[in-house]
Tab-separated table of C-alpha atoms in Angstrom:
chain	number	residue	atom	x	y	z
A	1	MET	CA	6.485	6.252	7.817
A	2	ASN	CA	7.095	8.309	4.215
A	3	ARG	CA	6.712	12.241	4.699
A	4	GLN	CA	3.213	12.003	2.884
A	5	SER	CA	2.235	9.150	5.558
A	6	ILE	CA	3.332	11.357	8.717
A	7	ARG	CA	2.207	14.718	7.842
A	8	THR	CA	-1.728	12.427	6.937
A	9	PHE	CA	-1.369	11.093	10.345
A	10	VAL	CA	-0.412	14.338	11.926
A	11	TYR	CA	-3.431	15.861	10.554
A	12	PHE	CA	-6.009	13.606	11.607
A	13	ILE	CA	-4.525	13.317	14.951
A	14	LEU	CA	-3.134	17.073	15.582
A	15	ILE	CA	-5.748	19.217	13.458
A	16	GLY	CA	-8.009	21.049	15.811
A	17	LEU	CA	-8.913	24.037	13.762
A	18	THR	CA	-11.198	26.304	14.651
A	19	ALA	CA	-12.257	29.516	12.358
A	20	GLY	CA	-14.173	32.405	14.985
A	21	LEU	CA	-12.632	34.612	17.736
A	22	THR	CA	-13.773	34.808	21.386
A	23	CYS	CA	-11.260	37.086	23.008
A	24	ALA	CA	-12.747	40.115	24.413
A	25	CYS	CA	-9.583	42.131	24.684
A	26	SER	CA	-8.368	45.213	24.466
A	27	THR	CA	-7.668	45.285	20.293
A	28	SER	CA	-9.745	47.896	18.254
A	29	ARG	CA	-12.596	46.680	16.589
A	30	LYS	CA	-11.513	47.128	13.479
A	31	ASN	CA	-8.041	45.261	13.835
A	32	LYS	CA	-10.267	42.362	15.454
A	33	GLU	CA	-12.789	42.092	12.304
A	34	GLU	CA	-9.757	42.020	10.213
A	35	ALA	CA	-7.935	39.745	12.147
A	36	GLU	CA	-10.797	37.745	12.006
A	37	ILE	CA	-11.092	37.869	8.187
A	38	ARG	CA	-6.765	36.188	7.993
A	39	LEU	CA	-7.853	33.851	10.978
A	40	ARG	CA	-10.438	32.353	8.557
A	41	LEU	CA	-8.183	32.422	5.326
A	42	GLY	CA	-5.721	31.227	7.083
A	43	THR	CA	-7.669	28.870	8.433
A	44	SER	CA	-9.155	27.078	5.237
A	45	MET	CA	-5.743	27.382	3.686
A	46	LEU	CA	-4.286	25.155	6.342
A	47	ALA	CA	-7.213	22.926	6.249
A	48	GLN	CA	-6.787	22.659	2.234
A	49	GLY	CA	-2.873	21.534	2.994
A	50	ASN	CA	-1.480	24.802	1.807
A	51	SER	CA	0.328	25.737	5.234
A	52	PRO	CA	2.917	28.453	3.548
A	53	ALA	CA	0.057	30.551	2.526
A	54	ALA	CA	-1.875	29.929	5.748
A	55	LEU	CA	1.208	30.961	8.113
A	56	ARG	CA	1.125	34.406	6.278
A	57	GLU	CA	-2.207	34.755	6.714
A	58	LEU	CA	-1.897	33.636	10.594
A	59	LEU	CA	0.892	35.549	11.268
A	60	ALA	CA	-0.993	39.040	9.510
A	61	ALA	CA	-3.909	37.836	11.962
A	62	GLU	CA	-1.435	37.549	15.455
A	63	ARG	CA	-0.143	40.981	14.332
A	64	LEU	CA	-3.501	42.863	14.764
A	65	ASN	CA	-5.141	40.653	17.431
A	66	PRO	CA	-1.741	38.787	19.528
A	67	SER	CA	-4.227	37.777	22.799
A	68	ASP	CA	-6.695	35.249	20.875
A	69	GLU	CA	-5.853	32.233	21.872
A	70	VAL	CA	-7.475	30.660	18.331
A	71	ILE	CA	-5.067	32.648	16.433
A	72	GLN	CA	-2.376	31.165	18.486
A	73	ASN	CA	-3.314	27.682	18.170
A	74	ASN	CA	-3.617	27.808	14.644
A	75	LEU	CA	-0.594	29.649	13.920
A	76	GLY	CA	0.651	26.669	16.158
A	77	LEU	CA	-0.570	24.178	13.891
A	78	ALA	CA	0.834	26.012	10.150
A	79	TYR	CA	4.341	25.918	12.019
A	80	PHE	CA	3.632	22.421	12.968
A	81	PHE	CA	2.980	21.521	9.253
A	82	ARG	CA	5.627	23.606	8.174
A	83	ASP	CA	8.449	21.523	10.154
A	84	ARG	CA	8.906	23.912	13.296
A	85	PRO	CA	7.950	21.980	16.196
A	86	GLU	CA	9.382	24.635	19.065
A	87	LEU	CA	7.803	27.440	17.326
A	88	ALA	CA	4.697	25.511	17.470
A	89	ALA	CA	5.142	24.685	20.732
A	90	THR	CA	5.463	28.094	22.204
A	91	HIS	CA	2.123	29.222	20.121
A	92	LEU	CA	-0.137	26.116	21.331
A	93	ALA	CA	1.420	27.019	25.352
A	94	ARG	CA	0.374	30.431	24.743
A	95	ALA	CA	-2.851	29.373	23.488
A	96	VAL	CA	-3.554	27.257	27.054
A	97	GLU	CA	-2.187	30.167	28.739
A	98	LEU	CA	-4.791	32.851	27.259
A	99	LYS	CA	-7.464	30.182	27.530
A	100	PRO	CA	-6.684	27.076	30.145
A	101	SER	CA	-9.937	25.520	29.417
A	102	TYR	CA	-9.278	25.445	25.985
A	103	SER	CA	-9.061	21.522	25.493
A	104	GLU	CA	-8.009	21.338	21.749
A	105	ALA	CA	-5.637	23.441	21.700
A	106	ARG	CA	-4.306	21.465	24.957
A	107	ASN	CA	-4.129	18.305	23.098
A	108	ASN	CA	-2.518	19.968	20.037
A	109	TYR	CA	-0.020	21.017	22.591
A	110	GLY	CA	0.588	17.530	23.962
A	111	ARG	CA	0.901	16.180	20.177
A	112	VAL	CA	3.778	18.718	19.383
A	113	LEU	CA	5.534	17.789	22.897
A	114	ILE	CA	5.298	13.962	21.968
A	115	GLU	CA	7.156	15.388	18.509
A	116	LEU	CA	9.421	17.390	21.170
A	117	SER	CA	10.542	14.109	22.897
A	118	ARG	CA	9.071	15.740	26.060
A	119	TYR	CA	6.886	12.301	26.935
A	120	ASP	CA	6.054	13.189	30.649
A	121	GLN	CA	5.141	16.927	30.039
A	122	ALA	CA	3.130	15.482	27.000
A	123	ILE	CA	1.265	13.172	28.760
A	124	ALA	CA	0.343	15.628	31.408
A	125	GLU	CA	-1.197	17.741	29.213
A	126	LEU	CA	-3.269	14.986	27.576
A	127	GLU	CA	-4.447	13.500	30.863
A	128	ARG	CA	-5.648	17.248	31.602
A	129	VAL	CA	-7.627	17.425	28.135
A	130	LEU	CA	-9.460	13.591	29.215
A	131	SER	CA	-10.145	15.406	32.680
A	132	ASP	CA	-12.102	17.523	30.814
A	133	LEU	CA	-15.969	16.012	30.473
A	134	THR	CA	-17.543	18.765	27.971
A	135	TYR	CA	-14.133	17.796	25.124
A	136	ASP	CA	-16.053	16.513	22.133
A	137	ASN	CA	-13.331	14.512	20.908
A	138	PRO	CA	-11.881	12.194	23.571
A	139	SER	CA	-10.744	9.760	21.090
A	140	LYS	CA	-7.733	11.834	19.308
A	141	ALA	CA	-6.651	12.369	22.907
A	142	TRP	CA	-6.651	8.583	23.969
A	143	VAL	CA	-4.786	8.251	20.414
A	144	ASN	CA	-2.239	10.916	21.491
A	145	LEU	CA	-1.634	9.994	24.935
A	146	GLY	CA	-1.343	5.913	23.649
A	147	LEU	CA	1.606	7.830	21.028
A	148	ALA	CA	3.417	9.363	24.128
A	149	HIS	CA	3.640	6.110	25.986
A	150	PHE	CA	4.696	4.168	22.607
A	151	ARG	CA	7.201	6.515	21.617
A	152	LYS	CA	8.489	6.302	25.663
A	153	GLY	CA	8.839	2.525	25.047
A	154	ASP	CA	6.077	1.612	27.105
A	155	PHE	CA	3.852	-0.986	24.985
A	156	LYS	CA	1.882	-2.327	27.144
A	157	THR	CA	0.539	0.995	28.467
A	158	ALA	CA	0.385	2.183	25.048
A	159	LYS	CA	-1.951	-0.275	23.965
A	160	THR	CA	-4.583	0.191	26.548
A	161	LYS	CA	-4.626	4.076	25.641
A	162	PHE	CA	-5.515	3.114	22.020
A	163	ALA	CA	-7.568	0.634	23.193
A	164	GLU	CA	-10.049	3.102	24.431
A	165	ALA	CA	-9.541	5.293	21.528
A	166	ILE	CA	-10.758	2.098	19.539
A	167	ARG	CA	-13.858	1.686	22.022
A	168	ILE	CA	-14.719	5.358	21.137
A	169	SER	CA	-14.721	5.634	17.990
A	170	ARG	CA	-14.326	2.206	15.657
A	171	ASP	CA	-13.261	3.608	12.938
A	172	ASN	CA	-10.506	5.315	14.425
A	173	CYS	CA	-7.580	4.988	12.014
A	174	TYR	CA	-4.534	5.894	13.909
A	175	GLY	CA	-6.020	4.449	16.871
A	176	GLN	CA	-6.358	0.766	15.328
A	177	THR	CA	-2.916	1.315	13.747
A	178	PHE	CA	-1.018	1.702	17.225
A	179	TYR	CA	-2.709	-0.480	18.967
A	180	GLY	CA	-1.518	-3.176	16.446
A	181	ARG	CA	1.777	-1.402	16.437
A	182	SER	CA	1.287	-1.866	19.945
A	183	LEU	CA	0.679	-5.630	20.119
A	184	LEU	CA	3.017	-6.503	17.839
A	185	GLU	CA	5.985	-5.005	19.696
A	186	LEU	CA	4.642	-7.003	22.763
A	187	ALA	CA	5.115	-10.351	20.366
A	188	GLU	CA	1.351	-10.582	20.475
A	189	TYR	CA	1.570	-11.294	16.770
A	190	GLU	CA	-2.156	-12.915	16.469
A	191	SER	CA	-3.692	-10.315	17.816
A	192	ALA	CA	-1.372	-7.525	16.186
A	193	ALA	CA	-2.109	-9.470	12.546
A	194	ARG	CA	-6.049	-9.310	13.048
A	195	ALA	CA	-5.784	-5.245	14.296
A	196	LEU	CA	-3.486	-4.423	11.563
A	197	ASP	CA	-5.390	-6.106	8.658
A	198	ASN	CA	-8.808	-3.862	10.637
A	199	ALA	CA	-6.623	-0.809	10.413
A	200	ILE	CA	-6.078	-1.629	6.520
A	201	THR	CA	-10.645	-1.913	6.026
A	202	ILE	CA	-10.739	1.090	8.611
A	203	CYS	CA	-7.820	3.420	6.912
A	204	ARG	CA	-8.816	5.660	3.490
A	205	GLU	CA	-5.735	7.462	2.819
A	206	PRO	CA	-4.350	5.438	0.164
A	207	LYS	CA	-0.720	6.218	0.891
A	208	PHE	CA	-1.130	5.727	4.241
A	209	ASP	CA	1.312	2.066	4.388
A	210	GLU	CA	1.771	1.906	8.003
A	211	PRO	CA	-0.739	-0.788	8.736
A	212	ARG	CA	-0.280	-2.811	5.698
A	213	TYR	CA	3.468	-2.775	6.631
A	214	TYR	CA	3.232	-3.532	10.163
A	215	SER	CA	0.686	-6.034	8.960
A	216	GLY	CA	3.302	-7.593	6.882
A	217	LEU	CA	5.831	-7.435	9.647
A	218	SER	CA	3.368	-9.844	11.829
A	219	TYR	CA	2.574	-12.284	9.390
A	220	TYR	CA	6.041	-12.675	8.900
A	221	LYS	CA	6.633	-13.387	12.447
A	222	LEU	CA	4.031	-15.545	12.542
A	223	GLY	CA	5.827	-17.749	9.963
A	224	ARG	CA	3.076	-17.050	6.999
A	225	THR	CA	5.582	-15.866	4.327
A	226	SER	CA	2.848	-15.665	1.741
A	227	SER	CA	0.600	-13.617	3.212
A	228	ALA	CA	3.783	-11.072	4.466
A	229	ILE	CA	5.093	-11.205	0.970
A	230	ALA	CA	1.621	-10.250	-0.434
A	231	ARG	CA	1.337	-7.205	1.961
A	232	MET	CA	4.811	-6.111	1.204
A	233	GLU	CA	3.760	-6.508	-2.134
A	234	GLU	CA	0.599	-3.922	-1.473
A	235	VAL	CA	3.420	-1.746	0.102
A	236	ILE	CA	5.714	-1.183	-2.314
A	237	LYS	CA	2.656	-0.712	-5.217
A	238	LEU	CA	0.690	1.746	-2.958
A	239	SER	CA	3.985	3.427	-1.224
A	240	PRO	CA	7.221	3.194	-4.200
A	241	GLU	CA	8.762	6.101	-2.626
A	242	GLY	CA	8.472	4.888	1.007
A	243	PRO	CA	11.268	3.633	2.829
């Protein structure tokens, strides 16, 4: 992936921003009100992709109300987008410590653990997310769980997790992409090409070159050279700075 694709991928799989405060703690009313304003500002900036400004606001919110799980979750995301996964993990772990039922934060925590290569711990956290029947975005957790197995090199298990994400949400760009990539790793080239071509249609981010690139590799493995070349030319045109 190029850097823009990585950020897009992380954003859609990871993002679980919340703008409201829920903690009933000893923080003064005035501090809580100011913290909520800072939280909302930081959350808005993070959603717009301005992670440095978001981080400043969220750090200010944390100083005013350090025991709020939503601030900790969003602060963890801000650090992640600033390429500080260790700090991100610290804040996300704090979020789920403050509120163990906060499945969105736990899903985010699992995703950061994958980035830190702590795959077994990530799998445990993500399975706990999926055991929460009230969690309203399970396809995202299934993608993260698949990614943990994919990074471990267990492509067969990864394929089943991505397939579940797709079953729940047919237009899940990253589930479809990594389902295809799992098939490619398993040498199921015909199925991989179909899945990755589907991903090209589904994925709307123009600079996300993953499905086209791996579709091209699938066609190459099938001996369909002209189709492989066409896909690689698309990648070069859409993402000329990509690896």
